[in-house]
Tab-separated table of C-alpha atoms in Angstrom:
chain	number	residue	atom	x	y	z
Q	1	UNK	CA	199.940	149.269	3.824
Q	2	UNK	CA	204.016	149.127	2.488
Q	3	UNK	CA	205.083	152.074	5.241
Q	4	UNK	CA	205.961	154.136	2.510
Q	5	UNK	CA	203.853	157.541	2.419
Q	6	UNK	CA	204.142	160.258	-0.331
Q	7	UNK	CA	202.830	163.471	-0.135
Q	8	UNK	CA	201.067	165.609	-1.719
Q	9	UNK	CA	199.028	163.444	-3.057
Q	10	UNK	CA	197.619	165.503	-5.508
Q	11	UNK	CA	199.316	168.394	-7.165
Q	12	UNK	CA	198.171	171.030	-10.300
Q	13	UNK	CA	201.082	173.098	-11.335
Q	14	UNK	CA	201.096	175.501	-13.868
Q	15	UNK	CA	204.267	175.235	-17.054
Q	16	UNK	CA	207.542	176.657	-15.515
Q	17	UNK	CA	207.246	176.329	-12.023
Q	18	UNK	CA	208.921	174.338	-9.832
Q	19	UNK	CA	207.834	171.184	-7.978
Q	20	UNK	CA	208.732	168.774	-4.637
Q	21	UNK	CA	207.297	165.880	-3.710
Q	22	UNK	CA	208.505	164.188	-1.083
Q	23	UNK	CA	208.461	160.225	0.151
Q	24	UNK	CA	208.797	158.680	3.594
Q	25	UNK	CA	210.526	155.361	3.447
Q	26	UNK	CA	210.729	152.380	5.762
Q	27	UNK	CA	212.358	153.069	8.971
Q	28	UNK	CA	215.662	151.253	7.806
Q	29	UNK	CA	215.374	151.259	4.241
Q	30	UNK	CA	218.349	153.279	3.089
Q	31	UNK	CA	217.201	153.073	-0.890
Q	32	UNK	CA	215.016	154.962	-2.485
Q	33	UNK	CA	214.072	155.011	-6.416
Q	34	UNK	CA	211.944	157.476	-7.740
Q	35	UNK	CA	209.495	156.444	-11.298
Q	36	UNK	CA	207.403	158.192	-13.268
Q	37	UNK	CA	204.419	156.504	-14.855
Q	38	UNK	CA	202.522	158.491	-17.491
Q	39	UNK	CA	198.860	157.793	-18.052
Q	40	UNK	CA	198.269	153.943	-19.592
Q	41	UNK	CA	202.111	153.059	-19.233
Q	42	UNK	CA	204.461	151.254	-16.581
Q	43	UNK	CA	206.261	153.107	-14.507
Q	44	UNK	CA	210.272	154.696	-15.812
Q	45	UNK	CA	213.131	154.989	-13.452
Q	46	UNK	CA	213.995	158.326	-12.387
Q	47	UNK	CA	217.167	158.141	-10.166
Q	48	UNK	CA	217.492	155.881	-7.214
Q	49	UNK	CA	219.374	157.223	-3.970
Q	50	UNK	CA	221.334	154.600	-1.729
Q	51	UNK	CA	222.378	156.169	1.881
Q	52	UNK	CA	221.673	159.992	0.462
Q	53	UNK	CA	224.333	159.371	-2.697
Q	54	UNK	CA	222.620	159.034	-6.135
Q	55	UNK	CA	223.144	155.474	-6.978
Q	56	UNK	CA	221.795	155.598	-10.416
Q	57	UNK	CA	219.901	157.449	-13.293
Q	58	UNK	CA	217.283	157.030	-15.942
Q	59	UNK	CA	216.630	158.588	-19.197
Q	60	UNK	CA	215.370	162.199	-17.432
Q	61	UNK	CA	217.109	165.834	-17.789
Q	62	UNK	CA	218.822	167.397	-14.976
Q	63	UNK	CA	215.681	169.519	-14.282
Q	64	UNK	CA	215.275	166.383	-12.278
Q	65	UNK	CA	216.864	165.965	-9.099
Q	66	UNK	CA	216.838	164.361	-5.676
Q	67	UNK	CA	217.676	164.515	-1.885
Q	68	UNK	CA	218.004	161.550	0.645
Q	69	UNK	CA	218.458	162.135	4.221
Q	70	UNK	CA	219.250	160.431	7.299
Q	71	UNK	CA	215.569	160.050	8.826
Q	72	UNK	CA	214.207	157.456	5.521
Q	73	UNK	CA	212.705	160.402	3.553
Q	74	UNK	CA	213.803	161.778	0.393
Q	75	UNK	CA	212.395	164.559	-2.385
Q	76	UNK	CA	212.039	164.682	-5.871
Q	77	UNK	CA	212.360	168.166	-7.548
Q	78	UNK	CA	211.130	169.053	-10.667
Q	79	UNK	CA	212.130	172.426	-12.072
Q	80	UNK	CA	210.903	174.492	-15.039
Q	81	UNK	CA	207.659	171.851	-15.519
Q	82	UNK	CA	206.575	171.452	-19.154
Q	83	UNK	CA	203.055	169.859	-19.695
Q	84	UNK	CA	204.582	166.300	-20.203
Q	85	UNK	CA	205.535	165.934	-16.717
Q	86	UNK	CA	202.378	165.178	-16.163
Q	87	UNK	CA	201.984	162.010	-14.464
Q	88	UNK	CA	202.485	159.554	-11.780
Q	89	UNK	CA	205.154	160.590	-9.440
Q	90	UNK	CA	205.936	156.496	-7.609
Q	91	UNK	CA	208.657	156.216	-4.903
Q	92	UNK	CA	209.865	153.222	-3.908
Q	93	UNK	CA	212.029	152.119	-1.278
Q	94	UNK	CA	214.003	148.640	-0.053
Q	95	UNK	CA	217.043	148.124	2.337
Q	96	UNK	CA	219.279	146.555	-0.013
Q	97	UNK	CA	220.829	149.368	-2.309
Q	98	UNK	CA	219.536	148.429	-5.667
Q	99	UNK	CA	219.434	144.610	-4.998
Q	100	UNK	CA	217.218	141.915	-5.340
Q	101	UNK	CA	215.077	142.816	-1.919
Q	102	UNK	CA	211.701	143.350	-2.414
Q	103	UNK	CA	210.529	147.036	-3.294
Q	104	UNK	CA	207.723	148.603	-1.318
Q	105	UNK	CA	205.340	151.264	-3.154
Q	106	UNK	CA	204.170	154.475	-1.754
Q	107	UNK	CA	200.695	155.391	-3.346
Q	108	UNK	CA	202.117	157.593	-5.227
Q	109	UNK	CA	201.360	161.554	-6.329
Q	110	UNK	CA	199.568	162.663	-8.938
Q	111	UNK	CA	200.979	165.904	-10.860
Q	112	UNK	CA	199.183	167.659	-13.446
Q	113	UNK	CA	200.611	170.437	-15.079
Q	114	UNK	CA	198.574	172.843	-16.766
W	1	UNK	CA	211.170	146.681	-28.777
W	2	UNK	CA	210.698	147.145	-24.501
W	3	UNK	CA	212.545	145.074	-22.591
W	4	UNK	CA	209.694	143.653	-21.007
W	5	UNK	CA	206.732	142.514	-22.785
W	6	UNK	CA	202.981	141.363	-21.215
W	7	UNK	CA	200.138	139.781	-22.538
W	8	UNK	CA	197.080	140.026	-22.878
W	9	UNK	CA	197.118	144.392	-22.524
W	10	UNK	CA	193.636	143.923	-21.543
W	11	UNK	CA	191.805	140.892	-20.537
W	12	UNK	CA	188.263	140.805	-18.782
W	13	UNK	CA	186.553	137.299	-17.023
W	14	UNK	CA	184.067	135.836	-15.448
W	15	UNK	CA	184.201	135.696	-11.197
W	16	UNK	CA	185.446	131.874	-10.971
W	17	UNK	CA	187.634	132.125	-13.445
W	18	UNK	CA	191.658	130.835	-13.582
W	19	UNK	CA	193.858	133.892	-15.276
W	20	UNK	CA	196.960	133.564	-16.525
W	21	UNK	CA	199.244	136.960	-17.142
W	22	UNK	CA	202.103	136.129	-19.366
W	23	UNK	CA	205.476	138.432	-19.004
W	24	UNK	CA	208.462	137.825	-21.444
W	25	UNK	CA	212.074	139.903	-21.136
W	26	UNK	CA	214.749	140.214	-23.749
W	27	UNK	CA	218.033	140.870	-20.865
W	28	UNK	CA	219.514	138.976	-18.309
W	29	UNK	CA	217.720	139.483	-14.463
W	30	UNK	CA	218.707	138.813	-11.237
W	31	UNK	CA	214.872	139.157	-10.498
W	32	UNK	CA	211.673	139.268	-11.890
W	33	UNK	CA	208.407	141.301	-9.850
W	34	UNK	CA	205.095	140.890	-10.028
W	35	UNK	CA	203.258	144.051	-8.924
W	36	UNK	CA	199.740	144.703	-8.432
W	37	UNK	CA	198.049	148.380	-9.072
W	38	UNK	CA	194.387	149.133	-8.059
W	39	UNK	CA	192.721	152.588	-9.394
W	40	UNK	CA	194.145	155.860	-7.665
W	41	UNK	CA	197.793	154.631	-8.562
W	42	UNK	CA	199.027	152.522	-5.400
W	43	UNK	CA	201.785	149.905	-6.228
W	44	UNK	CA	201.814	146.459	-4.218
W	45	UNK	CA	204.360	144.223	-4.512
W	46	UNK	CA	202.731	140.343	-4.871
W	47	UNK	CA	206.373	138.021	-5.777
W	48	UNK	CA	209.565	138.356	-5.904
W	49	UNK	CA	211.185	135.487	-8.361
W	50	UNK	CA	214.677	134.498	-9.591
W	51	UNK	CA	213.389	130.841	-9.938
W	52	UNK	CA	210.816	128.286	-9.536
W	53	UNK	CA	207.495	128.984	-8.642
W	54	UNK	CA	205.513	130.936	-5.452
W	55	UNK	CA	202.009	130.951	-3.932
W	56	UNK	CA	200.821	132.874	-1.524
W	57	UNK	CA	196.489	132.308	-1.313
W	58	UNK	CA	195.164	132.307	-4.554
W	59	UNK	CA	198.171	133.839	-6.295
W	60	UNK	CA	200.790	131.739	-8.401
W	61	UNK	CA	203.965	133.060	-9.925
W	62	UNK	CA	206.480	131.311	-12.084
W	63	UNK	CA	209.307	132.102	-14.225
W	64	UNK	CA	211.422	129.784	-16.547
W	65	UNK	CA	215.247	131.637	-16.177
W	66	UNK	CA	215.916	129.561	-19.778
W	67	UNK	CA	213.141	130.905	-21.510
W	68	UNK	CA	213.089	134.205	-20.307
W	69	UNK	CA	209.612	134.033	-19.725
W	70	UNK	CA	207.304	134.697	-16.195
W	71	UNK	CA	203.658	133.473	-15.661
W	72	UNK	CA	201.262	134.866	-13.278
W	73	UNK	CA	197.853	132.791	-12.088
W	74	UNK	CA	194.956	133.740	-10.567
W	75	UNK	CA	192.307	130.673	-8.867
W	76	UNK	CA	189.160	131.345	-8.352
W	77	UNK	CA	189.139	134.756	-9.837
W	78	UNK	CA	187.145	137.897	-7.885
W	79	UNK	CA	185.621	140.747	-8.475
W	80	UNK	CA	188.199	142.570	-5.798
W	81	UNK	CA	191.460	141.036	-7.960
W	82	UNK	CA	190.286	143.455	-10.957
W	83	UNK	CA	193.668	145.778	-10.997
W	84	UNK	CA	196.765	146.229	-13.616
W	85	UNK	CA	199.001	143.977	-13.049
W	86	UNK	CA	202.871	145.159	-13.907
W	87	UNK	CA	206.359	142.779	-14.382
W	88	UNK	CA	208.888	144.068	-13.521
W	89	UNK	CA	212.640	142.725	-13.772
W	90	UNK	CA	215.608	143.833	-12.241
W	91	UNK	CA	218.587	143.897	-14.887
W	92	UNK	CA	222.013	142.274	-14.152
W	93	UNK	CA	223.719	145.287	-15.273
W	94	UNK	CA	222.291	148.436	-14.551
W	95	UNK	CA	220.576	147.091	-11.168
W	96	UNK	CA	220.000	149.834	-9.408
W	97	UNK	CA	216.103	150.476	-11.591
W	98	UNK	CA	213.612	147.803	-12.314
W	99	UNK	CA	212.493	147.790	-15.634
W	100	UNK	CA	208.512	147.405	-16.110
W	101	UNK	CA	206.069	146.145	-18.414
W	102	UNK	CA	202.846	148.325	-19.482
W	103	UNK	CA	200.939	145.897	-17.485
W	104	UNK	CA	197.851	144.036	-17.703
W	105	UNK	CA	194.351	145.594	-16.950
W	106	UNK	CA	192.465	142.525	-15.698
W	107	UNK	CA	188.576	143.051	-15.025
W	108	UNK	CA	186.519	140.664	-13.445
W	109	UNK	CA	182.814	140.507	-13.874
W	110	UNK	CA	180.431	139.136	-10.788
């Protein structure tokens, strides 16, 4: 157990719609990244948040975005889902805004998008 | 070429057996992870490195800072340690993301 919970955990979506998934950090932990692993790969960085400010962005279009807020949990939003979004929605969190401090895993939710 | 780079993809044992996942990276790090990741998609963090060498049970991790180059070792292999196992390093610049491998798919036969 990391203390990190994600939710749904499970998720079919249909192309177009829009999506949130939603993490629940440590109590304390005022980072949270957000990856995307796609079937048979590692995980790719998303955006991280540090004290509910983005604090840094991957390769992904705008249709992806984030909240933070105060009580540890944050949300990814997806909008306008194509079929590739399919995948392995990870959040991650730590309390030292993007530093060496170890990261602890939620398990994770699984979007399909038909 | 990725950034970071394991071997073997894919490498399946005999219970008993010592296992050694190799990771290399091309960048500067101010840390190197190893994760572990059973079926159903759960991350675990095993190590945290910028130097030297850690144990914890039957787990070792190294990494050579010089070589750019990370070892994880498994004594006494078990069925129940059959999981991917991902590096991951944390870049100098850019820190705020880790950058993984594709991982390792480790099976171990009873």
């Amino acid at each position: 157990e990391t203390g990190v919970t994600q939710s749904p955990t499970h998720l079919i979506k249909t192309r177009g719609q829009q999506v949130t998934l939603r993490c629940s950090s440590q109590s304390g932990h005022n980072t949270v990244s957000w990856y995307q692993q796609a079937l048979g790969q590692g995980p790719q960085f998303i955006f991280q948040y540090y004290r509910e400010e983005e604090n840094g962005r991957g390769n992904f279009p705008p249709r992806f975005s984030g909240l933070q807020f105060p009580n540890y949990s944050s949300e990814l939003n997806v909008n306008a889902l194509e079929l590739d979004d399919s995948a392995l929605y990870l959040c991650a969190s730590s309390s030292d805004g993007g530093g060496v401090e170890t990261q602890y895993f939620g398990p994770g939710t699984r979007l399909l998008v038909l | 070429k990725n950034e970071v780079e394991q071997s073997p993809q894919n490498l399946t044992a005999q219970e008993g057996e010592f296992i050694t996942i190799n990771c290399s990276y091309s960048v500067g790090i101010s840390a190197l992870h190893w994760l572990q990741q059973h079926p159903g998609g759960g991350i675990v963090s095993l190590f945290m490195l910028s130097s030297g060498k850690k144990k914890h049970g039957r787990l070792i991790a190294t990494i050579n800072i010089q070589e750019k180059h990370s070892s994880l070792h498994i004594t006494a292999s078990h069925p129940r340690d059959s999981a991917v196992y991902i590096c991951a390093v944390r870049r100098i610049q850019g820190a705020q993301k880790l950058v993984f491998g594709q991982g390792t798919r480790l099976t171990i036969n009873p």
